[in-house]
PDB file of C-alpha atoms in Angstrom:
ATOM      1  CA  UNK A  25     -10.998  44.214 -27.716  1.00  0.00           C
ATOM      2  CA  UNK A  26     -10.389  40.323 -27.714  1.00  0.00           C
ATOM      3  CA  UNK A  27      -8.836  40.866 -24.278  1.00  0.00           C
ATOM      4  CA  UNK A  28     -11.844  42.410 -23.172  1.00  0.00           C
ATOM      5  CA  UNK A  29     -13.799  39.385 -24.256  1.00  0.00           C
ATOM      6  CA  UNK A  30     -11.889  37.012 -22.624  1.00  0.00           C
ATOM      7  CA  UNK A  31     -11.830  39.257 -19.794  1.00  0.00           C
ATOM      8  CA  UNK A  32     -15.676  39.566 -19.292  1.00  0.00           C
ATOM      9  CA  UNK A  33     -15.761  35.646 -20.328  1.00  0.00           C
ATOM     10  CA  UNK A  34     -13.155  34.663 -17.712  1.00  0.00           C
ATOM     11  CA  UNK A  35     -15.125  36.925 -14.869  1.00  0.00           C
ATOM     12  CA  UNK A  36     -18.707  34.955 -15.935  1.00  0.00           C
ATOM     13  CA  UNK A  37     -17.033  31.512 -15.636  1.00  0.00           C
ATOM     14  CA  UNK A  38     -15.028  32.090 -12.417  1.00  0.00           C
ATOM     15  CA  UNK A  39     -18.576  33.363 -10.958  1.00  0.00           C
ATOM     16  CA  UNK A  40     -20.201  30.395 -12.424  1.00  0.00           C
ATOM     17  CA  UNK A  41     -17.467  28.068 -11.196  1.00  0.00           C
ATOM     18  CA  UNK A  42     -17.748  29.617  -7.677  1.00  0.00           C
ATOM     19  CA  UNK A  43     -22.146  29.326  -7.506  1.00  0.00           C
ATOM     20  CA  UNK A  44     -21.457  25.240  -8.147  1.00  0.00           C
ATOM     21  CA  UNK A  45     -19.483  25.472  -5.614  1.00  0.00           C
ATOM     22  CA  UNK A  46     -21.597  27.232  -3.317  1.00  0.00           C
ATOM     23  CA  UNK A  47     -24.435  25.452  -4.222  1.00  0.00           C
ATOM     24  CA  UNK A  48     -23.108  22.237  -3.260  1.00  0.00           C
ATOM     25  CA  UNK A  49     -24.382  21.152  -0.323  1.00  0.00           C
ATOM     26  CA  UNK A  50     -21.215  19.350   1.165  1.00  0.00           C
ATOM     27  CA  UNK A  51     -19.370  22.870   1.316  1.00  0.00           C
ATOM     28  CA  UNK A  52     -19.578  24.782   4.385  1.00  0.00           C
ATOM     29  CA  UNK A  53     -18.591  28.244   3.534  1.00  0.00           C
ATOM     30  CA  UNK A  54     -18.547  31.629   5.957  1.00  0.00           C
ATOM     31  CA  UNK A  55     -19.853  34.173   3.828  1.00  0.00           C
ATOM     32  CA  UNK A  56     -16.815  36.357   4.280  1.00  0.00           C
ATOM     33  CA  UNK A  57     -14.892  33.926   2.424  1.00  0.00           C
ATOM     34  CA  UNK A  58     -16.911  34.289  -0.699  1.00  0.00           C
ATOM     35  CA  UNK A  59     -15.138  37.026  -2.145  1.00  0.00           C
ATOM     36  CA  UNK A  60     -11.394  35.519  -1.263  1.00  0.00           C
ATOM     37  CA  UNK A  61     -12.444  32.610  -2.732  1.00  0.00           C
ATOM     38  CA  UNK A  62     -14.053  33.966  -6.121  1.00  0.00           C
ATOM     39  CA  UNK A  63     -11.032  36.411  -6.840  1.00  0.00           C
ATOM     40  CA  UNK A  64      -8.624  32.704  -6.107  1.00  0.00           C
ATOM     41  CA  UNK A  65     -11.185  31.540  -8.831  1.00  0.00           C
ATOM     42  CA  UNK A  66     -10.690  34.251 -11.249  1.00  0.00           C
ATOM     43  CA  UNK A  67      -6.844  34.461 -10.893  1.00  0.00           C
ATOM     44  CA  UNK A  68      -7.087  30.581 -11.552  1.00  0.00           C
ATOM     45  CA  UNK A  69      -9.152  30.907 -14.724  1.00  0.00           C
ATOM     46  CA  UNK A  70      -7.606  33.634 -16.271  1.00  0.00           C
ATOM     47  CA  UNK A  71      -3.964  31.769 -15.411  1.00  0.00           C
ATOM     48  CA  UNK A  72      -5.326  28.793 -17.431  1.00  0.00           C
ATOM     49  CA  UNK A  73      -6.991  30.933 -20.250  1.00  0.00           C
ATOM     50  CA  UNK A  74      -3.929  32.925 -20.925  1.00  0.00           C
ATOM     51  CA  UNK A  75      -1.999  29.372 -20.654  1.00  0.00           C
ATOM     52  CA  UNK A  76       1.089  30.793 -18.749  1.00  0.00           C
ATOM     53  CA  UNK A  77       1.098  29.069 -15.194  1.00  0.00           C
ATOM     54  CA  UNK A  78       1.838  30.910 -12.024  1.00  0.00           C
ATOM     55  CA  UNK A  79       5.107  28.627 -10.547  1.00  0.00           C
ATOM     56  CA  UNK A  80       3.297  26.884  -8.103  1.00  0.00           C
ATOM     57  CA  UNK A  81       4.479  27.017  -4.142  1.00  0.00           C
ATOM     58  CA  UNK A  82       5.680  23.730  -3.414  1.00  0.00           C
ATOM     59  CA  UNK A  83       5.507  22.186   0.051  1.00  0.00           C
ATOM     60  CA  UNK A  84       8.818  22.023   1.679  1.00  0.00           C
ATOM     61  CA  UNK A  85      10.692  18.704   1.564  1.00  0.00           C
ATOM     62  CA  UNK A  86       9.704  17.447   5.278  1.00  0.00           C
ATOM     63  CA  UNK A  87      12.096  16.110   7.383  1.00  0.00           C
ATOM     64  CA  UNK A  88      10.817  13.023   8.939  1.00  0.00           C
ATOM     65  CA  UNK A  89      11.991  12.314  12.321  1.00  0.00           C
ATOM     66  CA  UNK A  90      11.849   9.195  13.542  1.00  0.00           C
ATOM     67  CA  UNK A  91       9.579   8.159  16.376  1.00  0.00           C
ATOM     68  CA  UNK A  92      12.731   5.659  18.161  1.00  0.00           C
ATOM     69  CA  UNK A  93      15.903   5.070  17.160  1.00  0.00           C
ATOM     70  CA  UNK A  94      16.641   2.054  15.417  1.00  0.00           C
ATOM     71  CA  UNK A  95      17.998   0.246  18.012  1.00  0.00           C
ATOM     72  CA  UNK A  96      14.950   0.449  19.646  1.00  0.00           C
ATOM     73  CA  UNK A  97      12.599  -0.283  16.923  1.00  0.00           C
ATOM     74  CA  UNK A  98      14.337  -3.650  16.660  1.00  0.00           C
ATOM     75  CA  UNK A  99      14.673  -4.244  20.384  1.00  0.00           C
ATOM     76  CA  UNK A 100      12.705  -7.227  20.670  1.00  0.00           C
ATOM     77  CA  UNK A 101      11.871 -10.039  18.793  1.00  0.00           C
ATOM     78  CA  UNK A 102       8.746 -10.133  19.447  1.00  0.00           C
ATOM     79  CA  UNK A 103       7.419  -6.909  16.972  1.00  0.00           C
ATOM     80  CA  UNK A 104       9.449  -3.885  15.341  1.00  0.00           C
ATOM     81  CA  UNK A 105       8.367  -0.485  16.658  1.00  0.00           C
ATOM     82  CA  UNK A 106       7.261   1.664  13.823  1.00  0.00           C
ATOM     83  CA  UNK A 107       9.429   4.916  12.998  1.00  0.00           C
ATOM     84  CA  UNK A 108       6.537   6.523  11.532  1.00  0.00           C
ATOM     85  CA  UNK A 109       4.078   6.315  14.749  1.00  0.00           C
ATOM     86  CA  UNK A 110       6.341   4.521  17.698  1.00  0.00           C
ATOM     87  CA  UNK A 111       3.846   1.670  17.699  1.00  0.00           C
ATOM     88  CA  UNK A 112       4.793  -2.210  17.242  1.00  0.00           C
ATOM     89  CA  UNK A 113       3.883  -4.350  14.791  1.00  0.00           C
ATOM     90  CA  UNK A 114       4.559  -8.206  14.104  1.00  0.00           C
ATOM     91  CA  UNK A 115       4.967  -6.966  10.087  1.00  0.00           C
ATOM     92  CA  UNK A 116       5.441  -3.584   8.756  1.00  0.00           C
ATOM     93  CA  UNK A 117       4.135  -3.815   5.426  1.00  0.00           C
ATOM     94  CA  UNK A 118       0.050  -3.238   5.648  1.00  0.00           C
ATOM     95  CA  UNK A 119       1.329  -0.196   8.306  1.00  0.00           C
ATOM     96  CA  UNK A 120       3.037   1.015   5.530  1.00  0.00           C
ATOM     97  CA  UNK A 121       1.215   0.586   2.769  1.00  0.00           C
ATOM     98  CA  UNK A 122      -1.696   2.372   5.252  1.00  0.00           C
ATOM     99  CA  UNK A 123       1.082   5.362   5.014  1.00  0.00           C
ATOM    100  CA  UNK A 124       1.406   5.025   1.155  1.00  0.00           C
ATOM    101  CA  UNK A 125       4.708   4.184   1.908  1.00  0.00           C
ATOM    102  CA  UNK A 126       6.882   0.776   0.308  1.00  0.00           C
ATOM    103  CA  UNK A 127       9.412  -0.983   2.160  1.00  0.00           C
ATOM    104  CA  UNK A 128      12.076   0.824  -0.030  1.00  0.00           C
ATOM    105  CA  UNK A 129      10.909   4.451   0.784  1.00  0.00           C
ATOM    106  CA  UNK A 130      10.950   3.296   4.299  1.00  0.00           C
ATOM    107  CA  UNK A 131      14.173   2.516   4.808  1.00  0.00           C
ATOM    108  CA  UNK A 132      14.916   5.380   2.103  1.00  0.00           C
ATOM    109  CA  UNK A 133      12.869   7.842   4.508  1.00  0.00           C
ATOM    110  CA  UNK A 134      15.074   6.749   7.884  1.00  0.00           C
ATOM    111  CA  UNK A 135      18.250   6.328   6.368  1.00  0.00           C
ATOM    112  CA  UNK A 136      17.906   3.039   7.215  1.00  0.00           C
ATOM    113  CA  UNK A 137      19.863  -0.282   5.564  1.00  0.00           C
ATOM    114  CA  UNK A 138      18.901  -2.592   2.677  1.00  0.00           C
ATOM    115  CA  UNK A 139      18.524  -5.663   5.448  1.00  0.00           C
ATOM    116  CA  UNK A 140      16.584  -3.645   7.797  1.00  0.00           C
ATOM    117  CA  UNK A 141      13.762  -6.261   8.664  1.00  0.00           C
ATOM    118  CA  UNK A 142      10.235  -5.300   7.886  1.00  0.00           C
ATOM    119  CA  UNK A 143       8.824  -8.962   9.925  1.00  0.00           C
ATOM    120  CA  UNK A 144       9.423  -9.771  13.564  1.00  0.00           C
ATOM    121  CA  UNK A 145      12.221 -12.462  14.259  1.00  0.00           C
ATOM    122  CA  UNK A 146       9.814 -14.786  15.997  1.00  0.00           C
ATOM    123  CA  UNK A 147       6.790 -14.058  14.015  1.00  0.00           C
ATOM    124  CA  UNK A 148       8.750 -14.951  11.006  1.00  0.00           C
ATOM    125  CA  UNK A 149       9.870 -18.020  12.830  1.00  0.00           C
ATOM    126  CA  UNK A 150       6.250 -19.474  13.347  1.00  0.00           C
ATOM    127  CA  UNK A 151       5.269 -18.899  10.092  1.00  0.00           C
ATOM    128  CA  UNK A 152       8.418 -20.641   8.940  1.00  0.00           C
ATOM    129  CA  UNK A 153       7.884 -24.111  11.297  1.00  0.00           C
ATOM    130  CA  UNK A 154       4.136 -23.792   9.977  1.00  0.00           C
ATOM    131  CA  UNK A 155       5.191 -23.985   6.615  1.00  0.00           C
ATOM    132  CA  UNK A 156       7.446 -26.984   7.196  1.00  0.00           C
ATOM    133  CA  UNK A 157       5.318 -28.516   9.102  1.00  0.00           C
ATOM    134  CA  UNK A 158       2.196 -28.874   6.625  1.00  0.00           C
ATOM    135  CA  UNK A 159       4.800 -29.580   3.987  1.00  0.00           C
ATOM    136  CA  UNK A 160       5.612 -26.146   2.138  1.00  0.00           C
ATOM    137  CA  UNK A 161       8.844 -26.224  -0.036  1.00  0.00           C
ATOM    138  CA  UNK A 162       9.052 -29.683  -0.714  1.00  0.00           C
ATOM    139  CA  UNK A 163       8.938 -32.086  -3.475  1.00  0.00           C
ATOM    140  CA  UNK A 164       6.495 -34.570  -3.927  1.00  0.00           C
ATOM    141  CA  UNK A 165       7.938 -38.091  -2.053  1.00  0.00           C
ATOM    142  CA  UNK A 166       7.782 -40.793  -4.365  1.00  0.00           C
ATOM    143  CA  UNK A 167       7.767 -44.446  -2.870  1.00  0.00           C
ATOM    144  CA  UNK A 168       9.178 -47.440  -3.639  1.00  0.00           C
ATOM    145  CA  UNK A 169       5.779 -49.957  -3.843  1.00  0.00           C
ATOM    146  CA  UNK A 170       4.587 -47.394  -5.933  1.00  0.00           C
ATOM    147  CA  UNK A 171       6.743 -47.852  -8.502  1.00  0.00           C
ATOM    148  CA  UNK A 172       7.391 -51.565  -8.609  1.00  0.00           C
ATOM    149  CA  UNK A 173       3.698 -52.180  -8.784  1.00  0.00           C
ATOM    150  CA  UNK A 174       4.080 -50.487 -11.679  1.00  0.00           C
ATOM    151  CA  UNK A 175       6.678 -52.406 -13.335  1.00  0.00           C
ATOM    152  CA  UNK A 176       4.936 -55.221 -12.266  1.00  0.00           C
ATOM    153  CA  UNK A 177       1.901 -54.372 -14.648  1.00  0.00           C
ATOM    154  CA  UNK A 178       3.950 -53.918 -17.727  1.00  0.00           C
ATOM    155  CA  UNK A 179       3.019 -50.092 -17.664  1.00  0.00           C
ATOM    156  CA  UNK A 180       1.481 -50.429 -20.676  1.00  0.00           C
ATOM    157  CA  UNK A 181      -2.530 -50.820 -19.713  1.00  0.00           C
ATOM    158  CA  UNK A 182      -3.280 -48.395 -16.809  1.00  0.00           C
ATOM    159  CA  UNK A 183      -4.927 -49.010 -13.847  1.00  0.00           C
ATOM    160  CA  UNK A 184      -8.338 -49.777 -12.971  1.00  0.00           C
ATOM    161  CA  UNK A 185      -9.786 -47.386 -10.219  1.00  0.00           C
ATOM    162  CA  UNK A 186     -12.494 -47.672  -8.042  1.00  0.00           C
ATOM    163  CA  UNK A 187     -13.542 -50.900  -6.076  1.00  0.00           C
ATOM    164  CA  UNK A 188     -11.965 -54.482  -6.373  1.00  0.00           C
ATOM    165  CA  UNK A 189     -14.539 -57.075  -8.087  1.00  0.00           C
ATOM    166  CA  UNK A 190     -15.549 -59.863  -5.862  1.00  0.00           C
ATOM    167  CA  UNK A 191     -14.238 -62.814  -5.820  1.00  0.00           C
ATOM    168  CA  UNK A 192     -16.612 -65.800  -7.178  1.00  0.00           C
ATOM    169  CA  UNK A 193     -17.000 -68.589  -4.797  1.00  0.00           C
TER     170      UNK A 193
END
């Protein structure tokens, strides 16, 4: 008796879910596809109600074929050619993030060494030159004049800031 009640409940629940799904304006379904959808919904509800899950069909592991060879990918110093789509990039990080990859998973997927670059050589060099030009990575300079002036003051009183007072005439 309890199985009939749960069976009826599962049918009603599957029907209600199907109706709600069909009433959604974003779903466009042909009339001949509705019975098949209702059957799959009913089977899913029964599986959830009984607590036993049917073995899901997992997608077979995809063999990712590189769009270009490793040698061709690194042939130019101006860009690195992506193995995903074969397009040139100065840096691969944003491109990989768009495909849901990290540099480590990208290297693993295509069997690349750990030292495979993610940034083109000339781009890296231009960034390095710019950083040196603006002074990044250097420690603050200490001038001898500033240390001598502090020693002459006695070092106890802080130096006054601002304009020098006018000289008495």
